[in-house]
C-alpha cells in the first residue's frame, strides 16, 4: 500500500512539472518588445478623431448583424455555443 501511494505521488509530481507552454518564439522575431514606432496619440490630433462612431453607419454601410431572439427554443438548438439558452 505504501509503495503504491509513493509511486502515485511520484507520477503525479512528475506530471505536474511537465507544463505545456503555449508561447512559441519564432526564429526571426528577435525583438519581442520593440517600441520604437510612435504611438497613435503622438501622430493623431484630437480633431481627427470622430466625435461619435457607430458600426451601423460607416460611410453609409451597416456592419452589424440582425439580432435573433435566442430565448426561443428553436434558436437554442444551434446557438447554445454563443449564449446560455434555457432548457
Short mmCIF file of N, CA and C in Angstrom, two decimals:
data_model
loop_
_atom_site.label_atom_id
_atom_site.label_comp_id
_atom_site.label_asym_id
_atom_site.label_seq_id
_atom_site.Cartn_x
_atom_site.Cartn_y
_atom_site.Cartn_z
N UNK A 1 0.83 -1.19 0.00
CA UNK A 1 0.00 0.00 0.00
C UNK A 1 0.87 1.25 0.00
N UNK A 2 1.92 1.25 0.82
CA UNK A 2 2.79 2.42 0.90
C UNK A 2 3.55 2.61 -0.41
N UNK A 3 3.92 1.50 -1.04
CA UNK A 3 4.67 1.60 -2.29
C UNK A 3 3.78 2.17 -3.39
N UNK A 4 2.53 1.73 -3.46
CA UNK A 4 1.63 2.24 -4.50
C UNK A 4 1.31 3.72 -4.28
N UNK A 5 1.19 4.12 -3.01
CA UNK A 5 0.95 5.53 -2.71
C UNK A 5 2.16 6.37 -3.09
N UNK A 6 3.34 5.90 -2.77
CA UNK A 6 4.56 6.62 -3.11
C UNK A 6 4.73 6.71 -4.63
N UNK A 7 4.41 5.63 -5.31
CA UNK A 7 4.51 5.62 -6.77
C UNK A 7 3.50 6.59 -7.39
N UNK A 8 2.30 6.63 -6.85
CA UNK A 8 1.28 7.55 -7.35
C UNK A 8 1.71 9.00 -7.14
N UNK A 9 2.28 9.30 -5.97
CA UNK A 9 2.77 10.65 -5.71
C UNK A 9 3.91 11.02 -6.64
N UNK A 10 4.78 10.08 -6.91
CA UNK A 10 5.92 10.32 -7.80
C UNK A 10 5.44 10.62 -9.22
N UNK A 11 4.50 9.84 -9.71
CA UNK A 11 3.97 10.05 -11.06
C UNK A 11 3.23 11.38 -11.15
N UNK A 12 2.45 11.70 -10.13
CA UNK A 12 1.70 12.95 -10.11
C UNK A 12 2.62 14.15 -10.09
N UNK A 13 3.65 14.11 -9.26
CA UNK A 13 4.57 15.25 -9.18
C UNK A 13 5.38 15.39 -10.46
N UNK A 14 5.74 14.29 -11.11
CA UNK A 14 6.48 14.36 -12.37
C UNK A 14 5.60 14.94 -13.47
N UNK A 15 4.33 14.58 -13.48
CA UNK A 15 3.42 15.11 -14.50
C UNK A 15 3.16 16.59 -14.27
N UNK A 16 3.12 17.02 -13.02
CA UNK A 16 2.87 18.42 -12.72
C UNK A 16 4.03 19.30 -13.13
N UNK A 17 5.24 18.76 -13.13
CA UNK A 17 6.41 19.54 -13.50
C UNK A 17 6.52 19.72 -15.01
N UNK A 18 5.92 18.86 -15.80
CA UNK A 18 5.97 18.98 -17.25
C UNK A 18 4.79 19.84 -17.71
N UNK A 19 4.98 21.16 -17.69
CA UNK A 19 3.92 22.07 -18.07
C UNK A 19 4.01 22.36 -19.56
N UNK A 20 2.89 22.51 -20.19
CA UNK A 20 2.84 22.84 -21.61
C UNK A 20 2.88 24.36 -21.74
N UNK A 21 3.83 24.85 -22.51
CA UNK A 21 3.97 26.27 -22.73
C UNK A 21 3.37 26.63 -24.08
N UNK A 22 2.42 27.58 -24.09
CA UNK A 22 1.77 27.98 -25.32
C UNK A 22 2.59 29.00 -26.10
N UNK A 23 3.52 29.66 -25.46
CA UNK A 23 4.30 30.70 -26.10
C UNK A 23 5.40 30.08 -26.94
N UNK A 24 5.43 30.46 -28.20
CA UNK A 24 6.45 29.96 -29.12
C UNK A 24 7.20 31.16 -29.67
N UNK A 25 8.50 31.18 -29.48
CA UNK A 25 9.33 32.26 -30.02
C UNK A 25 9.85 31.84 -31.38
N UNK A 26 9.45 32.58 -32.40
CA UNK A 26 9.87 32.27 -33.75
C UNK A 26 11.29 32.76 -33.98
N UNK A 27 11.98 32.14 -34.92
CA UNK A 27 13.39 32.44 -35.14
C UNK A 27 13.63 33.90 -35.54
N UNK A 28 12.82 34.43 -36.43
CA UNK A 28 13.05 35.79 -36.95
C UNK A 28 12.60 36.88 -35.98
N UNK A 29 11.87 36.53 -34.96
CA UNK A 29 11.37 37.52 -34.00
C UNK A 29 12.34 37.64 -32.83
N UNK A 30 13.40 38.38 -33.05
CA UNK A 30 14.42 38.50 -32.01
C UNK A 30 14.22 39.74 -31.14
N UNK A 31 13.24 40.61 -31.46
CA UNK A 31 12.94 41.79 -30.65
C UNK A 31 11.48 41.69 -30.19
N UNK A 32 11.22 41.02 -29.08
CA UNK A 32 9.83 40.82 -28.68
C UNK A 32 9.11 42.10 -28.25
N UNK A 33 9.84 43.10 -27.79
CA UNK A 33 9.21 44.34 -27.33
C UNK A 33 9.92 45.52 -27.96
N UNK A 34 9.57 45.83 -29.19
CA UNK A 34 10.18 46.95 -29.90
C UNK A 34 9.18 48.10 -29.92
N UNK A 35 9.42 49.12 -29.11
CA UNK A 35 8.52 50.27 -29.01
C UNK A 35 9.11 51.50 -29.69
N UNK A 36 9.85 51.31 -30.78
CA UNK A 36 10.46 52.45 -31.44
C UNK A 36 9.47 53.19 -32.35
N UNK A 37 8.37 52.56 -32.72
CA UNK A 37 7.36 53.23 -33.55
C UNK A 37 6.56 54.21 -32.69
N UNK A 38 6.13 55.33 -33.27
CA UNK A 38 5.34 56.28 -32.49
C UNK A 38 3.97 55.71 -32.16
N UNK A 39 3.45 56.11 -31.03
CA UNK A 39 2.13 55.67 -30.60
C UNK A 39 1.07 56.59 -31.22
N UNK A 40 -0.18 56.12 -31.37
CA UNK A 40 -1.20 56.92 -32.04
C UNK A 40 -1.41 58.31 -31.44
N UNK A 41 -1.28 58.45 -30.13
CA UNK A 41 -1.50 59.78 -29.55
C UNK A 41 -0.39 60.75 -29.93
N UNK A 42 0.70 60.24 -30.50
CA UNK A 42 1.77 61.13 -30.95
C UNK A 42 1.52 61.71 -32.34
N UNK A 43 0.78 61.01 -33.19
CA UNK A 43 0.62 61.48 -34.57
C UNK A 43 -0.82 61.72 -34.99
N UNK A 44 -1.80 61.48 -34.13
CA UNK A 44 -3.20 61.76 -34.44
C UNK A 44 -3.66 62.91 -33.56
N UNK A 45 -4.20 63.94 -34.18
CA UNK A 45 -4.72 65.09 -33.44
C UNK A 45 -6.14 64.79 -32.96
N UNK A 46 -6.55 65.47 -31.90
CA UNK A 46 -7.88 65.25 -31.33
C UNK A 46 -8.99 65.54 -32.33
N UNK A 47 -8.81 66.55 -33.18
CA UNK A 47 -9.87 66.90 -34.12
C UNK A 47 -9.95 65.92 -35.30
N UNK A 48 -9.01 65.01 -35.44
CA UNK A 48 -9.06 63.99 -36.49
C UNK A 48 -9.87 62.77 -36.07
N UNK A 49 -10.12 62.64 -34.78
CA UNK A 49 -10.88 61.50 -34.26
C UNK A 49 -12.37 61.85 -34.33
N UNK A 50 -13.22 60.96 -34.86
CA UNK A 50 -14.65 61.28 -34.95
C UNK A 50 -15.27 61.47 -33.57
N UNK A 51 -16.23 62.39 -33.49
CA UNK A 51 -16.90 62.66 -32.21
C UNK A 51 -17.80 61.50 -31.82
N UNK A 52 -18.34 60.80 -32.79
CA UNK A 52 -19.16 59.62 -32.50
C UNK A 52 -18.87 58.55 -33.55
N UNK A 53 -19.17 57.31 -33.17
CA UNK A 53 -18.90 56.18 -34.05
C UNK A 53 -19.96 55.13 -33.84
N UNK A 54 -20.49 54.60 -34.93
CA UNK A 54 -21.48 53.54 -34.83
C UNK A 54 -21.26 52.56 -35.98
N UNK A 55 -21.13 51.28 -35.64
CA UNK A 55 -20.88 50.27 -36.66
C UNK A 55 -22.07 50.10 -37.60
N UNK A 56 -23.22 50.63 -37.22
CA UNK A 56 -24.40 50.55 -38.08
C UNK A 56 -24.39 51.58 -39.19
N UNK A 57 -23.46 52.55 -39.15
CA UNK A 57 -23.39 53.57 -40.20
C UNK A 57 -21.94 53.99 -40.38
N UNK A 58 -21.21 53.22 -41.16
CA UNK A 58 -19.82 53.55 -41.50
C UNK A 58 -19.83 53.93 -42.98
N UNK A 59 -19.81 55.21 -43.24
CA UNK A 59 -19.91 55.73 -44.61
C UNK A 59 -21.13 55.16 -45.33
N UNK A 60 -22.25 55.08 -44.60
CA UNK A 60 -23.49 54.60 -45.18
C UNK A 60 -23.64 53.09 -45.22
N UNK A 61 -22.68 52.35 -44.71
CA UNK A 61 -22.76 50.88 -44.73
C UNK A 61 -22.95 50.35 -43.31
N UNK A 62 -23.81 49.35 -43.18
CA UNK A 62 -24.10 48.74 -41.89
C UNK A 62 -23.25 47.48 -41.74
N UNK A 63 -22.41 47.45 -40.70
CA UNK A 63 -21.58 46.29 -40.43
C UNK A 63 -22.14 45.43 -39.30
N UNK A 64 -23.35 45.71 -38.85
CA UNK A 64 -23.96 44.95 -37.77
C UNK A 64 -24.81 43.81 -38.33
N UNK A 65 -24.97 42.76 -37.56
CA UNK A 65 -25.86 41.67 -37.95
C UNK A 65 -27.17 41.82 -37.20
N UNK A 66 -28.23 41.27 -37.76
CA UNK A 66 -29.52 41.38 -37.10
C UNK A 66 -29.52 40.53 -35.83
N UNK A 67 -30.30 40.97 -34.86
CA UNK A 67 -30.32 40.29 -33.57
C UNK A 67 -31.42 39.23 -33.57
N UNK A 68 -31.06 38.04 -33.16
CA UNK A 68 -32.02 36.96 -33.05
C UNK A 68 -32.52 36.87 -31.62
N UNK A 69 -33.79 36.53 -31.46
CA UNK A 69 -34.32 36.28 -30.13
C UNK A 69 -33.90 34.86 -29.76
N UNK A 70 -32.79 34.74 -29.09
CA UNK A 70 -32.22 33.43 -28.86
C UNK A 70 -32.80 32.72 -27.64
N UNK A 71 -33.86 33.28 -27.08
CA UNK A 71 -34.53 32.60 -25.97
C UNK A 71 -35.65 31.70 -26.48
N UNK A 72 -35.92 31.76 -27.79
CA UNK A 72 -36.89 30.86 -28.38
C UNK A 72 -36.21 29.50 -28.55
N UNK A 73 -36.85 28.41 -28.17
CA UNK A 73 -36.18 27.10 -28.21
C UNK A 73 -35.60 26.72 -29.57
N UNK A 74 -36.20 27.18 -30.67
CA UNK A 74 -35.66 26.79 -31.98
C UNK A 74 -34.25 27.34 -32.19
N UNK A 75 -33.93 28.48 -31.58
CA UNK A 75 -32.60 29.03 -31.72
C UNK A 75 -31.61 28.40 -30.74
N UNK A 76 -32.11 27.94 -29.62
CA UNK A 76 -31.22 27.37 -28.61
C UNK A 76 -30.54 26.11 -29.11
N UNK A 77 -31.17 25.41 -30.02
CA UNK A 77 -30.56 24.19 -30.54
C UNK A 77 -29.24 24.50 -31.24
N UNK A 78 -29.17 25.60 -31.99
CA UNK A 78 -27.99 25.88 -32.78
C UNK A 78 -27.12 26.97 -32.19
N UNK A 79 -27.64 27.79 -31.31
CA UNK A 79 -26.88 28.92 -30.80
C UNK A 79 -26.46 28.76 -29.35
N UNK A 80 -26.53 27.57 -28.81
CA UNK A 80 -26.16 27.37 -27.41
C UNK A 80 -24.69 27.63 -27.17
N UNK A 81 -23.87 27.53 -28.20
CA UNK A 81 -22.45 27.81 -28.04
C UNK A 81 -22.22 29.30 -27.82
N UNK A 82 -23.12 30.16 -28.26
CA UNK A 82 -22.92 31.60 -28.17
C UNK A 82 -23.58 32.20 -26.94
N UNK A 83 -24.68 31.66 -26.51
CA UNK A 83 -25.42 32.21 -25.37
C UNK A 83 -25.86 31.08 -24.47
N UNK A 84 -26.28 31.44 -23.27
CA UNK A 84 -26.79 30.45 -22.33
C UNK A 84 -28.28 30.35 -22.55
N UNK A 85 -28.73 29.32 -23.25
CA UNK A 85 -30.15 29.16 -23.56
C UNK A 85 -30.84 28.38 -22.45
N UNK A 86 -32.06 28.77 -22.12
CA UNK A 86 -32.81 27.99 -21.12
C UNK A 86 -33.20 26.65 -21.70
N UNK A 87 -33.24 25.65 -20.88
CA UNK A 87 -33.59 24.29 -21.33
C UNK A 87 -35.06 24.05 -21.18
#
